[in-house]
Every structure is written in structure tokens, then in C-alpha cells.
Amino acid sequence: MSEINQIVISGELYNDPTPLKFGDGNTGAGITIVQYVQREGKDPSKRFFSGCAWSPEAANDLLSGKYHKGDKIIISGKLDERKWKDSKTDEWKSQVQINVNGVILCR
């Protein structure tokens, strides 16, 4: 059986989309989404989700200037694990993020 890896999530942009560029020439857009979760009898808590758009369509859309901090959006994509070696500690680190392939601005 093949694995299903699809996510659709809504929330607010925690900051403006950020252009990304790597040494190999790849470009994209980085975002962070925050969800405010209200639980009965407790103060609201926040959930943060990091996302990265590598497809030209999604990255160009995010960087077009129409998305700003605080905007309510819906994104779709796949979960991906990013791994890197910390240059200060020489330890391997990882982070699960959303590989964004679609964005909708909610008005």
C-alpha cells in the first residue's frame, strides 16, 4: 500500500512570506502559520507550522505582495522533514515542515 502524505491547514500568517535562495540556485518562499486554539476553561494557546514553497507557482504567488502578516490563509501541501547539521554544535537536527503547493487568501 502506498503512503498518503497530504495536508490542508488554515491559520494566520505569523509574518510576511520570506524569499528563500540556496547556493544551488533554487529559490522559494518561506512562511509560518499560527493557529489559535481555545480550550474550555483555559487561555488560548498557539500552534506554529513552518512551510516552504518550492514550486514556481506557489512561491511566486506567496511573494507577489498580496500576502501579509495576520492574513488568514489556507495552504495545501505535503509534510516533509528537513535535516541539517548545526555548525556550532556539530549535531544533526531536524524539523517537520509543510512543502506548500497551494495557497488561498481568505477575506
PDB file of C-alpha atoms in Angstrom:
ATOM      1  CA  MET A   1       0.000   0.000   0.000  1.00  0.00           C
ATOM      2  CA  SER A   2       1.345   3.436  -0.873  1.00  0.00           C
ATOM      3  CA  GLU A   3       1.517   6.153   1.752  1.00  0.00           C
ATOM      4  CA  ILE A   4      -0.778   9.192   1.741  1.00  0.00           C
ATOM      5  CA  ASN A   5       1.005  12.435   2.532  1.00  0.00           C
ATOM      6  CA  GLN A   6      -1.371  15.367   2.076  1.00  0.00           C
ATOM      7  CA  ILE A   7      -2.199  18.237   4.442  1.00  0.00           C
ATOM      8  CA  VAL A   8      -4.606  21.171   4.288  1.00  0.00           C
ATOM      9  CA  ILE A   9      -4.374  23.692   7.085  1.00  0.00           C
ATOM     10  CA  SER A  10      -5.742  27.160   7.833  1.00  0.00           C
ATOM     11  CA  GLY A  11      -4.418  29.878  10.078  1.00  0.00           C
ATOM     12  CA  GLU A  12      -2.870  33.342  10.096  1.00  0.00           C
ATOM     13  CA  LEU A  13       0.457  34.304   8.606  1.00  0.00           C
ATOM     14  CA  TYR A  14       2.755  34.888  11.556  1.00  0.00           C
ATOM     15  CA  ASN A  15       4.988  37.115   9.425  1.00  0.00           C
ATOM     16  CA  ASP A  16       5.258  38.196   5.791  1.00  0.00           C
ATOM     17  CA  PRO A  17       6.399  35.471   3.359  1.00  0.00           C
ATOM     18  CA  THR A  18      10.192  35.347   3.084  1.00  0.00           C
ATOM     19  CA  PRO A  19      12.137  34.814  -0.151  1.00  0.00           C
ATOM     20  CA  LEU A  20      14.479  31.830   0.034  1.00  0.00           C
ATOM     21  CA  LYS A  21      17.561  31.186  -2.081  1.00  0.00           C
ATOM     22  CA  PHE A  22      20.106  28.422  -1.820  1.00  0.00           C
ATOM     23  CA  GLY A  23      23.615  28.040  -3.187  1.00  0.00           C
ATOM     24  CA  ASP A  24      22.469  25.682  -5.938  1.00  0.00           C
ATOM     25  CA  GLY A  25      20.241  28.420  -7.395  1.00  0.00           C
ATOM     26  CA  ASN A  26      16.908  27.069  -6.109  1.00  0.00           C
ATOM     27  CA  THR A  27      14.506  29.730  -4.902  1.00  0.00           C
ATOM     28  CA  GLY A  28      11.267  29.591  -2.955  1.00  0.00           C
ATOM     29  CA  ALA A  29       9.180  31.243  -0.270  1.00  0.00           C
ATOM     30  CA  GLY A  30       9.103  30.534   3.466  1.00  0.00           C
ATOM     31  CA  ILE A  31       6.082  31.048   5.713  1.00  0.00           C
ATOM     32  CA  THR A  32       4.974  30.431   9.278  1.00  0.00           C
ATOM     33  CA  ILE A  33       1.309  29.904  10.083  1.00  0.00           C
ATOM     34  CA  VAL A  34      -0.154  30.291  13.559  1.00  0.00           C
ATOM     35  CA  GLN A  35      -3.392  28.761  14.800  1.00  0.00           C
ATOM     36  CA  TYR A  36      -5.076  29.983  17.970  1.00  0.00           C
ATOM     37  CA  VAL A  37      -6.618  27.079  19.866  1.00  0.00           C
ATOM     38  CA  GLN A  38      -9.254  27.719  22.511  1.00  0.00           C
ATOM     39  CA  ARG A  39      -9.757  25.010  25.111  1.00  0.00           C
ATOM     40  CA  GLU A  40     -12.600  25.143  27.596  1.00  0.00           C
ATOM     41  CA  GLY A  41     -11.568  26.835  30.816  1.00  0.00           C
ATOM     42  CA  LYS A  42      -8.059  27.691  29.577  1.00  0.00           C
ATOM     43  CA  ASP A  43      -6.336  30.598  27.899  1.00  0.00           C
ATOM     44  CA  PRO A  44      -5.918  30.256  24.130  1.00  0.00           C
ATOM     45  CA  SER A  45      -2.747  28.518  23.026  1.00  0.00           C
ATOM     46  CA  LYS A  46      -0.835  28.893  19.772  1.00  0.00           C
ATOM     47  CA  ARG A  47       0.310  26.271  17.280  1.00  0.00           C
ATOM     48  CA  PHE A  48       3.009  27.191  14.779  1.00  0.00           C
ATOM     49  CA  PHE A  49       3.548  25.497  11.410  1.00  0.00           C
ATOM     50  CA  SER A  50       6.509  26.202   9.137  1.00  0.00           C
ATOM     51  CA  GLY A  51       6.087  25.933   5.405  1.00  0.00           C
ATOM     52  CA  CYS A  52       8.194  26.286   2.313  1.00  0.00           C
ATOM     53  CA  ALA A  53       7.001  26.731  -1.274  1.00  0.00           C
ATOM     54  CA  TRP A  54       9.467  25.492  -3.886  1.00  0.00           C
ATOM     55  CA  SER A  55       7.191  25.278  -6.919  1.00  0.00           C
ATOM     56  CA  PRO A  56       7.459  28.452  -9.008  1.00  0.00           C
ATOM     57  CA  GLU A  57       3.673  28.946  -8.984  1.00  0.00           C
ATOM     58  CA  ALA A  58       3.286  28.743  -5.198  1.00  0.00           C
ATOM     59  CA  ALA A  59       6.462  30.706  -4.423  1.00  0.00           C
ATOM     60  CA  ASN A  60       5.613  33.493  -6.891  1.00  0.00           C
ATOM     61  CA  ASP A  61       2.070  33.671  -5.507  1.00  0.00           C
ATOM     62  CA  LEU A  62       3.321  33.975  -1.912  1.00  0.00           C
ATOM     63  CA  LEU A  63       5.905  36.611  -2.855  1.00  0.00           C
ATOM     64  CA  SER A  64       3.531  38.622  -5.089  1.00  0.00           C
ATOM     65  CA  GLY A  65       2.864  41.159  -2.318  1.00  0.00           C
ATOM     66  CA  LYS A  66      -0.740  40.198  -1.639  1.00  0.00           C
ATOM     67  CA  TYR A  67       0.043  38.143   1.495  1.00  0.00           C
ATOM     68  CA  HIS A  68       0.946  39.886   4.756  1.00  0.00           C
ATOM     69  CA  LYS A  69       1.380  39.168   8.451  1.00  0.00           C
ATOM     70  CA  GLY A  70      -2.006  38.481  10.041  1.00  0.00           C
ATOM     71  CA  ASP A  71      -3.744  37.403   6.815  1.00  0.00           C
ATOM     72  CA  LYS A  72      -5.965  34.362   7.136  1.00  0.00           C
ATOM     73  CA  ILE A  73      -4.889  31.723   4.626  1.00  0.00           C
ATOM     74  CA  ILE A  74      -5.416  28.093   3.714  1.00  0.00           C
ATOM     75  CA  ILE A  75      -2.465  26.098   2.414  1.00  0.00           C
ATOM     76  CA  SER A  76      -2.204  22.628   0.956  1.00  0.00           C
ATOM     77  CA  GLY A  77       0.873  20.512   0.574  1.00  0.00           C
ATOM     78  CA  LYS A  78       2.842  17.583   1.927  1.00  0.00           C
ATOM     79  CA  LEU A  79       4.673  17.041   5.187  1.00  0.00           C
ATOM     80  CA  ASP A  80       8.424  16.896   4.774  1.00  0.00           C
ATOM     81  CA  GLU A  81      11.341  16.529   7.177  1.00  0.00           C
ATOM     82  CA  ARG A  82      14.228  18.941   6.802  1.00  0.00           C
ATOM     83  CA  LYS A  83      17.572  17.776   8.211  1.00  0.00           C
ATOM     84  CA  TRP A  84      20.746  19.777   8.707  1.00  0.00           C
ATOM     85  CA  LYS A  85      23.963  19.705  10.676  1.00  0.00           C
ATOM     86  CA  ASP A  86      24.297  22.512  13.215  1.00  0.00           C
ATOM     87  CA  SER A  87      27.596  24.274  12.515  1.00  0.00           C
ATOM     88  CA  LYS A  88      28.002  25.367  16.153  1.00  0.00           C
ATOM     89  CA  THR A  89      27.298  22.056  17.896  1.00  0.00           C
ATOM     90  CA  ASP A  90      28.102  19.643  15.047  1.00  0.00           C
ATOM     91  CA  GLU A  91      24.824  17.842  15.834  1.00  0.00           C
ATOM     92  CA  TRP A  92      22.211  16.712  13.330  1.00  0.00           C
ATOM     93  CA  LYS A  93      18.860  18.472  13.696  1.00  0.00           C
ATOM     94  CA  SER A  94      15.514  18.052  12.003  1.00  0.00           C
ATOM     95  CA  GLN A  95      12.217  19.863  11.597  1.00  0.00           C
ATOM     96  CA  VAL A  96       8.930  18.761  10.078  1.00  0.00           C
ATOM     97  CA  GLN A  97       7.562  21.390   7.723  1.00  0.00           C
ATOM     98  CA  ILE A  98       4.888  21.716   5.065  1.00  0.00           C
ATOM     99  CA  ASN A  99       6.006  21.611   1.435  1.00  0.00           C
ATOM    100  CA  VAL A 100       3.408  24.106   0.162  1.00  0.00           C
ATOM    101  CA  ASN A 101       1.900  23.612  -3.293  1.00  0.00           C
ATOM    102  CA  GLY A 102      -1.265  25.723  -2.984  1.00  0.00           C
ATOM    103  CA  VAL A 103      -2.346  28.886  -1.155  1.00  0.00           C
ATOM    104  CA  ILE A 104      -5.754  30.556  -0.732  1.00  0.00           C
ATOM    105  CA  LEU A 105      -6.187  34.008   0.827  1.00  0.00           C
ATOM    106  CA  CYS A 106      -9.363  34.169   2.977  1.00  0.00           C
ATOM    107  CA  ARG A 107     -11.097  37.524   3.137  1.00  0.00           C
TER     108      ARG A 107
END
